[in-house]
Short mmCIF file of N, CA and C in Angstrom, two decimals:
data_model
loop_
_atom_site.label_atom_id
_atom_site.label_comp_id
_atom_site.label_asym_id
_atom_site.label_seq_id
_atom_site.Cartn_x
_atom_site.Cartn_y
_atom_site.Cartn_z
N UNK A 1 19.33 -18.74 3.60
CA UNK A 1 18.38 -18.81 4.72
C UNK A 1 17.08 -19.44 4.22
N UNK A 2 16.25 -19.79 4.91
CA UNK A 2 15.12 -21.06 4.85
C UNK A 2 14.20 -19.63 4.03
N UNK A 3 13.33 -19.79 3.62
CA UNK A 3 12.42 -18.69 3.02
C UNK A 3 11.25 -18.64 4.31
N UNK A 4 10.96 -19.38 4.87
CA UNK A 4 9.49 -18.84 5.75
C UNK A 4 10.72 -18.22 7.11
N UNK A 5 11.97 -19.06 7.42
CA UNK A 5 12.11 -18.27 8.31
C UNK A 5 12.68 -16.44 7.97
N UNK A 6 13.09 -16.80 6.57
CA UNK A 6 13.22 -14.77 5.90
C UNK A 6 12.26 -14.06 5.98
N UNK A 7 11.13 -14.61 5.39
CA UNK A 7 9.56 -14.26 5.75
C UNK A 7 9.43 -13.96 6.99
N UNK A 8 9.62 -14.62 7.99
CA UNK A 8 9.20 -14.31 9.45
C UNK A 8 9.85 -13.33 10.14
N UNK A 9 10.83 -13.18 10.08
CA UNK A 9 12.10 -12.32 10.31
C UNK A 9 11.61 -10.51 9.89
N UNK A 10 11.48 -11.18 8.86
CA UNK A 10 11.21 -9.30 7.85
C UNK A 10 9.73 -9.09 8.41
N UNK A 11 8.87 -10.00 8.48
CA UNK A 11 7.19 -9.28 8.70
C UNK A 11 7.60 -8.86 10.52
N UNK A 12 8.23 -9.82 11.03
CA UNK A 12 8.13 -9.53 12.64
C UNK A 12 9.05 -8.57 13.22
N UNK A 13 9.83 -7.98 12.06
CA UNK A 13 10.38 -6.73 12.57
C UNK A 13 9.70 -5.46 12.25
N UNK A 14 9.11 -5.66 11.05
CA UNK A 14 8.00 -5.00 10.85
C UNK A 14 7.50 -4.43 11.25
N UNK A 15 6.17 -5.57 11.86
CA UNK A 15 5.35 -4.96 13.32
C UNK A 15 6.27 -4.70 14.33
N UNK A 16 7.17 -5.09 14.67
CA UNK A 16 7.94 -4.63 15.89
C UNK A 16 8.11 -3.44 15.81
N UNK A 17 8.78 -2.81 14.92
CA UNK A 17 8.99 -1.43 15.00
C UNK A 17 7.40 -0.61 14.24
N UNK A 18 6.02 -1.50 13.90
CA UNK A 18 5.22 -0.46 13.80
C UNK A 18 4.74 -0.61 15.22
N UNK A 19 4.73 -1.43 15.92
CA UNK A 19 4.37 -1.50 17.65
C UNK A 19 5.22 0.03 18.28
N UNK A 20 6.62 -0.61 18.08
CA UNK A 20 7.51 1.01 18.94
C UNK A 20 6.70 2.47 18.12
N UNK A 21 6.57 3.02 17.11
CA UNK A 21 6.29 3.42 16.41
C UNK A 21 4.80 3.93 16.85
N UNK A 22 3.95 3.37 17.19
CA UNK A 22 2.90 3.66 17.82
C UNK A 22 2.37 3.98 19.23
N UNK A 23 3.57 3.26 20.08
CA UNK A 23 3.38 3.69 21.39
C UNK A 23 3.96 5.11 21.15
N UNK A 24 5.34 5.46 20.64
CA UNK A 24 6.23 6.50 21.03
C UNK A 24 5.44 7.76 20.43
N UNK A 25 4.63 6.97 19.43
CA UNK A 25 3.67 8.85 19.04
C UNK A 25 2.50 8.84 20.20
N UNK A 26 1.88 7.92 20.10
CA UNK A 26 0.51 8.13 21.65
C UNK A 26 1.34 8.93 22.83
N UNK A 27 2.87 8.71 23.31
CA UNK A 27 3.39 9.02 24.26
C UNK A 27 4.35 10.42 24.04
N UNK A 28 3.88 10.93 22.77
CA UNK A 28 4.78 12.17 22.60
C UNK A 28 6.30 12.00 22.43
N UNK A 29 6.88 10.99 22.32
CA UNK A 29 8.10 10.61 21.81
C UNK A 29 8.57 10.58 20.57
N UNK A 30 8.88 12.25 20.40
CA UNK A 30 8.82 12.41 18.78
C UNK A 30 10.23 11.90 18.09
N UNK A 31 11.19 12.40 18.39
CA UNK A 31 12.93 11.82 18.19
C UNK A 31 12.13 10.51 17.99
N UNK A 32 12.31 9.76 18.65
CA UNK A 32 12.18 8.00 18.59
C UNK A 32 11.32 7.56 17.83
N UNK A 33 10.08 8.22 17.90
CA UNK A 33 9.20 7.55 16.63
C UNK A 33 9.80 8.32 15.50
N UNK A 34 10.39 9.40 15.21
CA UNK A 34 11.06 9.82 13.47
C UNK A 34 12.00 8.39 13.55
N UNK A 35 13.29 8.75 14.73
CA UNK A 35 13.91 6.98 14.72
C UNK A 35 12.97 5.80 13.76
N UNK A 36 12.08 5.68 14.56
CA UNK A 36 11.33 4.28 14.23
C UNK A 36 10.82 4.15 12.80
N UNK A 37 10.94 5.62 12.78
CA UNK A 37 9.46 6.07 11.20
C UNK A 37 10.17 5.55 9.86
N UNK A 38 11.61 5.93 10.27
CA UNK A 38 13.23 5.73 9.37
C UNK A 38 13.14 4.15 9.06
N UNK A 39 13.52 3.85 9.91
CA UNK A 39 13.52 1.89 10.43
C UNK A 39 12.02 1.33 9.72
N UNK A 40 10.85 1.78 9.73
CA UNK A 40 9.95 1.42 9.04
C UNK A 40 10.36 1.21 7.83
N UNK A 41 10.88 2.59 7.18
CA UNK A 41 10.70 2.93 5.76
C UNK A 41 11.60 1.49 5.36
N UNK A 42 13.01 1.45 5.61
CA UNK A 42 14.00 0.81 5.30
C UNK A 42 13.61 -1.37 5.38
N UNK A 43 12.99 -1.29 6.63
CA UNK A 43 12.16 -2.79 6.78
C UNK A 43 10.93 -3.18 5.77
N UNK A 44 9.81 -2.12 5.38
CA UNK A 44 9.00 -1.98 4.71
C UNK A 44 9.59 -2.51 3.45
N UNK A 45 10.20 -1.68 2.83
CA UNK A 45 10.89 -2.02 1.56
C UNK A 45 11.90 -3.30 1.42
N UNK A 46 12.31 -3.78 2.60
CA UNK A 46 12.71 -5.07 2.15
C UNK A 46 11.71 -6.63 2.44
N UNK A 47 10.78 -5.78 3.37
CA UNK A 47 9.42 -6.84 3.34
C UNK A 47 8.57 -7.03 2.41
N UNK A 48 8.25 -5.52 1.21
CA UNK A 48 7.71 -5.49 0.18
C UNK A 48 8.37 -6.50 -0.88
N UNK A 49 9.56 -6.37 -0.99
CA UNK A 49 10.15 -7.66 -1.69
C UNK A 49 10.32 -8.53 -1.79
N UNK A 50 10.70 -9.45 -0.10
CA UNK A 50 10.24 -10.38 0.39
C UNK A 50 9.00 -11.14 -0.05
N UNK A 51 8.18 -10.27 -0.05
CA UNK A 51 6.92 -10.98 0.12
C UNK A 51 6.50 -11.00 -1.29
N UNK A 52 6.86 -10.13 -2.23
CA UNK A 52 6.82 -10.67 -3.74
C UNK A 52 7.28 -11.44 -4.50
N UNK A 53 8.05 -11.56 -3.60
CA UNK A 53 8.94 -13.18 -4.13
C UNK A 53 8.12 -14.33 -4.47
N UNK A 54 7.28 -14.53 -2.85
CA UNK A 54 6.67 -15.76 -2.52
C UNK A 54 5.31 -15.79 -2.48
N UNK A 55 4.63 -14.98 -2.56
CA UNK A 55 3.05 -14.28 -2.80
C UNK A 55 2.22 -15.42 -3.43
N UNK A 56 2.81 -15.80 -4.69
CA UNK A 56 2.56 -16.47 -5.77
C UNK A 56 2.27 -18.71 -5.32
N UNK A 57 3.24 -18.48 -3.86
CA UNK A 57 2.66 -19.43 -3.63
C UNK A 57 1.52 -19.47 -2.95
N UNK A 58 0.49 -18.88 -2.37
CA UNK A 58 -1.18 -18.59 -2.30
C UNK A 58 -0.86 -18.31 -0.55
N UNK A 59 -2.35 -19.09 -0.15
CA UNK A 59 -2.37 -18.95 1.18
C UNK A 59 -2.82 -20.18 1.87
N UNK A 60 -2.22 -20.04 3.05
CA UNK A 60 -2.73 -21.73 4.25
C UNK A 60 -1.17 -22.19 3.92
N UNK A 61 -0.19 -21.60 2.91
CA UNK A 61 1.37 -22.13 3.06
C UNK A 61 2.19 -22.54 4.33
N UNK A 62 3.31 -22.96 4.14
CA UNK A 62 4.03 -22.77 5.22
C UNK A 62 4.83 -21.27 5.43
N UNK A 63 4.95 -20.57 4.17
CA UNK A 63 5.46 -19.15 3.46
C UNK A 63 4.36 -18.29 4.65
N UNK A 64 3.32 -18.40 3.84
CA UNK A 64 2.04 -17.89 4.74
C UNK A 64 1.45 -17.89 6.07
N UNK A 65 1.69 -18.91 6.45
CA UNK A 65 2.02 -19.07 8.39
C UNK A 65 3.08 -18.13 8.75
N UNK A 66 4.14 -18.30 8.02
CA UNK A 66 4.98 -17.13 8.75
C UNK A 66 4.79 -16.13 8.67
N UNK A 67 4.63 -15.36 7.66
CA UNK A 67 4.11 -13.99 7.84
C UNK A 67 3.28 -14.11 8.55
N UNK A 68 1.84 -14.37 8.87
CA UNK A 68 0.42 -14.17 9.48
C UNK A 68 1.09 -14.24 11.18
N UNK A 69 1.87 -15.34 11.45
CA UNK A 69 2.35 -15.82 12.82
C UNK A 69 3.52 -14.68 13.35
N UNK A 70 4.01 -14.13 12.48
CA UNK A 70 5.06 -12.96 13.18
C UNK A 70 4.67 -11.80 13.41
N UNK A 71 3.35 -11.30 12.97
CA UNK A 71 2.35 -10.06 13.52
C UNK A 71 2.39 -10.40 14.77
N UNK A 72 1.83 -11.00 15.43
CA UNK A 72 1.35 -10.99 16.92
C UNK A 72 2.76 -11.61 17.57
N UNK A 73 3.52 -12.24 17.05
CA UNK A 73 4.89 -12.11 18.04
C UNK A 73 5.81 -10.83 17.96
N UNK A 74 5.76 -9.86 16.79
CA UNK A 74 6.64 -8.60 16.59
C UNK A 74 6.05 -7.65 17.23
N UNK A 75 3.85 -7.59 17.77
CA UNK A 75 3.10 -6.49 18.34
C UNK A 75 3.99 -7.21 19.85
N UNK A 76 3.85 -7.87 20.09
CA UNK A 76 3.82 -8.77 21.58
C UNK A 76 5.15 -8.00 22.16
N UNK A 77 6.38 -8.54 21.19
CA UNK A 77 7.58 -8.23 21.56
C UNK A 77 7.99 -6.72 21.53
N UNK A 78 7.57 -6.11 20.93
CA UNK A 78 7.27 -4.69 20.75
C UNK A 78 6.93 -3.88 22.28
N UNK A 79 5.32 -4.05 22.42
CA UNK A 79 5.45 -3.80 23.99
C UNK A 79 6.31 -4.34 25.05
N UNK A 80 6.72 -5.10 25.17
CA UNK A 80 7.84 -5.86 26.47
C UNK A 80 8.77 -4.84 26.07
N UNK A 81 9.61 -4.82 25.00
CA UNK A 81 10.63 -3.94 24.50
C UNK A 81 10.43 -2.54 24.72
N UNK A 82 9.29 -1.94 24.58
CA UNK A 82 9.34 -0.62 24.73
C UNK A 82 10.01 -0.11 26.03
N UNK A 83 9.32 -0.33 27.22
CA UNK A 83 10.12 0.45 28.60
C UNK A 83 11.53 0.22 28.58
N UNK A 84 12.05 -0.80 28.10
CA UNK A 84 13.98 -0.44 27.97
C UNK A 84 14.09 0.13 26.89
N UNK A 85 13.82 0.03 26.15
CA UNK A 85 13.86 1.10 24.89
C UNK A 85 14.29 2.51 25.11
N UNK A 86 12.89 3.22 26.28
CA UNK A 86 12.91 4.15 26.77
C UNK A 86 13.65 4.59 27.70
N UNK A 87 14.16 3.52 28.68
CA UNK A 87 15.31 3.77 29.47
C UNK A 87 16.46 3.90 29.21
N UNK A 88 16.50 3.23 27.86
CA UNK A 88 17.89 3.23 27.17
C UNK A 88 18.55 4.68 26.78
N UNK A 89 16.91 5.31 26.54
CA UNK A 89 17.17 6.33 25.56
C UNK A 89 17.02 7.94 26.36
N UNK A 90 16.81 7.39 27.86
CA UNK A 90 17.01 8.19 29.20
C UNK A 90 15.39 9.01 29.20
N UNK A 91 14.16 8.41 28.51
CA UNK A 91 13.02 9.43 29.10
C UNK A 91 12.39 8.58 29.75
N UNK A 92 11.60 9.25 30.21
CA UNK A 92 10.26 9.18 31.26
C UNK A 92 9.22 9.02 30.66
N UNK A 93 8.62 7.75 30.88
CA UNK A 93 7.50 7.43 30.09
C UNK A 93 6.10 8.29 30.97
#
């Protein structure tokens, strides 16, 4: 796989699930955020690696655009995602 798009992939699931992760505790959705808290731990640790890989090539990269650029598409997609999330998972927001 291309390295900025591995990069992009791992940071934007990231935030995606620290997005779910943050609504579902503001909203008392404890099951789902432990869910999410799990999914952190497991994404975290393969983003921590990820990103030590390629660190070393600095910043203003093309490496570096992707990470910086998949924060605000993984927060973005995160909220849209949440209300089926929740429907999926049969509560009442």
């Amino acid at each position: 796989m291309i390295p900025e798009v591995k990069i992009f992939l791992a940071q934007f699931v990231m935030i995606w699930f620290l997005g779910l992760q943050s609504i579902n505790v503001n909203r008392g959705h404890r099951l789902i955020a432990a869910m999410t808290s799990f999914c952190l731990g497991v994404t975290g640790f393969y983003v921590t690696g990820t990103i030590a890989e390629v660190y070393e090539d600095g910043m203003f990269t093309t490496m570096f655009l992707s990470f910086v650029l998949a924060g605000p598409c993984g927060i973005v997609t995160s909220m849209i995602c949440h209300p089926y999330i929740i429907k999926f998972f049969g509560k009442k927001d």
